[in-house]
């Protein structure tokens, strides 16, 4: 199997390493706009070949994996469309799915039916191919969000690839995916960036950060994530994200007067419900692992 | 040295264990409103004696450590005041300092000059004496926030005790302490509780939590903290907390239209500043440890 990797970062690089580790690929050709990252990936053997463009990378390949920031995907699809063979499968790893499906539908033409929208739920606040590792997807979830047109065989093929890289796989609609991840991933990133902005700004920023303990560090860990990637995701999934952001601010708006009034009992009961849900989440994890 | 521990939870229990481990205490008498926790602490040897009340616990002791939720401290001070010897030092471990100092000033009478307001910066989303450990304070910060009246010798004595338990010590004003911790601790707890409430509520809560990855788990870890303790802290430090909450909401209010307009470049630059500050925080930690 010959694979083209467009976007050689943490996710793409880790996927390539995982496929190589289990010997599930004959040849990987890559392209990245970051020439240095591309050269590095070829040098350390993640890629067999570094191509001069996305279009050049896909010549004669069986599968194209697009693993760039979601804001770049429409241009990538446009560039590769004329070069795709009649059987090549295209898939992506983007964190938002409706916007990516819309871009693929616009640009891929007849090849759209062999486009498999995917999202491996793995990552790190670190980014770039230098952070990639073969076991990044071990026991993680790969979510497939097929369009009506998506060829079931292409989808099964892509899912099997991700399973070989260590993932469990699941299918859901793109709308549901985007609503769920707006809540559990995109909103948390916005909140973490905002908390870091709030605490580090102003004349007291240095003193405050010097006093920051484990809870602050945990809450802001993902604020070290790639700003470009996350600005792209927030804009690509803006409708679902803004709905979550509004709901979140309504909770803060509801709690503010409770804090102000000093009604400890009412505030406590608001916190109780959240704490119970969080403890149940930990308990369900322990069950999963046992 | 004979010590009374009022409130035998994570912090009080860990402090007692640490002092015992280094042999820095002759006798520890404890009291807790939770009779079961009190009995357990005596059984496992954290306490030499379990007292029937806070007043009874302090009979003849050199140091009283009040380690209850901050909302209970005024009542504790009122109860122990008539029983204090003329030399006994009183100190606390509360997460807010201005409210505790005001309560101590109101209730302790002449003993207020031997009251040392303190805050060990350590903890966990777990609470209770069963989570206590002798090394909880190892290399952590103990902050002392003296009032004008505070006896310097009493303060030095308490600081030395915490250093013997493993802490570094630092002094700052109660106002500064409360402003700093409103930002790096109290606000983050409110945000984590609110995120958990937002994601777990409603008919999709279960599906959303099933998709939650490491970033969501990190951001909400402290939402499993004690709701009573945190409702107390939020109310006790409400002025500083609400100022931080307002500042935080203003950032979200500023970012919302940027996301809505799809201005990726502007959103990215907002995220960039936050990401740079977060990465600098990690770098400064590495320096501290090296």
Coordinates of C-alpha atoms in Angstrom, one line a residue, chain A residues 121 125 176 179-181 183-185 187-200 207-209 211-228 230-232 234-235 238 241-249 251-253 255-256 258-264 267-268 271-272 274-275 277-279 281-282 285, chain B residues 121 125 176 179-181 183-185 187-200 207-209 211-228 230-232 234-235 238 241-249 251-253 255-256 258-264 267-268 271-272 274-275 277-279 281-282 285:
Chain A
X121 CA -9.0 11.6 19.3
X125 CA -0.3 20.5 23.7
X176 CA -23.1 15.3 16.4
X179 CA -21.5 19.5 18.8
X180 CA -19.8 17.0 21.1
X181 CA -16.3 18.2 20.5
X183 CA -18.2 21.0 24.3
X184 CA -15.4 18.7 25.4
X185 CA -12.5 20.0 23.3
X187 CA -14.6 25.2 24.4
X188 CA -12.0 23.9 26.9
X189 CA -9.3 25.2 24.6
X190 CA -10.9 28.7 24.4
X191 CA -11.3 28.7 28.2
X192 CA -7.7 27.7 28.8
X193 CA -6.4 30.4 26.5
X194 CA -8.7 33.0 28.1
X195 CA -7.6 32.0 31.7
X196 CA -3.9 32.3 30.7
X197 CA -4.7 35.7 29.1
X198 CA -6.5 36.9 32.2
X199 CA -3.8 35.8 34.7
X200 CA -0.7 36.7 32.8
X207 CA 3.5 37.6 40.8
X208 CA 0.4 35.7 40.0
X209 CA 2.2 33.1 37.8
X211 CA 2.1 31.6 42.8
X212 CA 0.4 29.2 40.3
X213 CA 0.1 25.7 41.6
X214 CA -0.9 22.3 40.1
X215 CA -4.5 23.2 39.5
X216 CA -3.7 26.3 37.5
X217 CA -1.1 24.4 35.5
X218 CA -3.5 21.6 34.7
X219 CA -6.2 24.0 33.7
X220 CA -3.9 25.9 31.3
X221 CA -1.8 23.0 30.0
X222 CA -3.6 23.1 26.6
X223 CA -3.1 26.9 26.4
X224 CA 0.4 26.0 25.1
X225 CA -1.3 24.4 22.1
X226 CA -0.8 25.7 18.6
X227 CA -2.6 29.0 18.2
X228 CA -2.9 28.6 14.5
X230 CA -6.9 26.2 17.4
X231 CA -7.9 29.5 15.7
X232 CA -8.7 27.4 12.6
X234 CA -12.7 27.6 16.5
X235 CA -13.6 29.3 13.3
X238 CA -17.9 28.4 15.2
X241 CA -18.6 26.4 19.7
X242 CA -20.5 29.7 20.1
X243 CA -23.6 27.8 21.4
X244 CA -21.3 26.1 24.0
X245 CA -19.6 29.4 24.9
X246 CA -23.0 31.0 25.4
X247 CA -24.2 28.2 27.6
X248 CA -21.0 28.4 29.6
X249 CA -21.2 32.2 30.1
X251 CA -23.7 29.4 34.0
X252 CA -21.1 32.0 35.1
X253 CA -23.8 34.7 34.9
X255 CA -23.3 31.9 39.6
X256 CA -22.0 35.4 39.9
X258 CA -24.9 33.7 44.1
X259 CA -21.2 34.4 45.0
X260 CA -21.9 38.1 45.5
X261 CA -24.9 37.5 47.8
X262 CA -22.7 35.1 49.9
X263 CA -25.3 32.3 49.7
X264 CA -22.8 29.5 50.5
X267 CA -23.3 27.9 45.6
X268 CA -22.4 24.7 47.2
X271 CA -20.8 22.9 42.8
X272 CA -22.1 19.6 44.1
X274 CA -20.6 19.4 38.9
X275 CA -18.4 17.6 41.4
X277 CA -20.5 14.4 37.5
X278 CA -16.7 14.8 37.6
X279 CA -16.3 12.0 40.1
X281 CA -16.3 10.4 35.1
X282 CA -13.3 9.2 37.0
X285 CA -12.6 5.5 33.5
Chain B
X121 CA 0.0 26.0 48.8
X125 CA -8.9 17.4 44.4
X176 CA -2.2 40.7 47.8
X179 CA -5.9 38.9 44.8
X180 CA -3.2 36.5 43.6
X181 CA -5.1 33.4 44.6
X183 CA -6.7 34.6 39.9
X184 CA -4.6 31.4 40.0
X185 CA -6.8 29.2 42.2
X187 CA -11.3 31.5 39.6
X188 CA -9.9 28.3 38.0
X189 CA -12.0 26.3 40.4
X190 CA -15.2 28.2 39.5
X191 CA -14.3 27.7 35.8
X192 CA -13.8 24.0 36.2
X193 CA -17.0 23.5 38.1
X194 CA -18.8 25.6 35.4
X195 CA -17.3 23.6 32.5
X196 CA -18.3 20.3 34.2
X197 CA -21.8 21.7 34.7
X198 CA -22.0 22.9 31.0
X199 CA -20.8 19.6 29.5
X200 CA -22.6 17.1 31.8
X207 CA -22.4 11.2 24.9
X208 CA -20.2 14.2 25.5
X209 CA -18.5 12.8 28.6
X211 CA -15.9 11.5 24.1
X212 CA -13.9 13.5 26.7
X213 CA -10.2 13.2 26.2
X214 CA -7.1 14.2 28.3
X215 CA -7.6 17.9 27.8
X216 CA -11.1 17.9 29.2
X217 CA -10.1 15.7 32.1
X218 CA -7.2 18.0 33.0
X219 CA -9.4 21.0 32.9
X220 CA -12.0 19.5 35.1
X221 CA -9.9 17.5 37.5
X222 CA -10.4 20.1 40.3
X223 CA -14.2 20.1 39.7
X224 CA -14.0 16.9 41.8
X225 CA -12.9 19.1 44.8
X226 CA -15.0 19.6 47.9
X227 CA -18.0 21.7 47.0
X228 CA -18.4 22.9 50.6
X230 CA -14.9 25.8 47.6
X231 CA -18.2 27.5 48.2
X232 CA -16.7 28.8 51.4
X234 CA -15.5 31.8 46.9
X235 CA -17.8 33.6 49.3
X238 CA -15.8 37.2 46.8
X241 CA -12.9 36.6 42.9
X242 CA -15.6 38.6 41.3
X243 CA -13.1 41.1 39.9
X244 CA -11.2 38.2 38.3
X245 CA -14.4 36.6 37.0
X246 CA -15.5 39.9 35.4
X247 CA -12.1 40.3 33.8
X248 CA -12.3 36.7 32.5
X249 CA -15.8 37.2 31.1
X251 CA -12.0 38.4 27.6
X252 CA -14.6 35.9 26.4
X253 CA -16.9 38.8 25.4
X255 CA -13.2 36.9 21.7
X256 CA -16.8 35.9 20.9
X258 CA -13.8 37.5 16.6
X259 CA -14.8 33.8 16.4
X260 CA -18.2 34.7 14.9
X261 CA -16.7 36.9 12.2
X262 CA -14.3 34.1 11.3
X263 CA -11.2 36.4 11.6
X264 CA -8.7 33.6 12.1
X267 CA -8.1 35.1 16.9
X268 CA -4.8 33.5 16.4
X271 CA -4.3 32.9 21.4
X272 CA -0.6 33.5 20.6
X274 CA -1.7 33.3 25.9
X275 CA 0.3 30.4 24.5
X277 CA 2.8 33.0 28.5
X278 CA 1.9 29.4 29.1
X279 CA 5.1 28.1 27.4
X281 CA 5.6 29.2 32.6
X282 CA 6.7 25.7 31.7
X285 CA 9.4 25.6 36.1

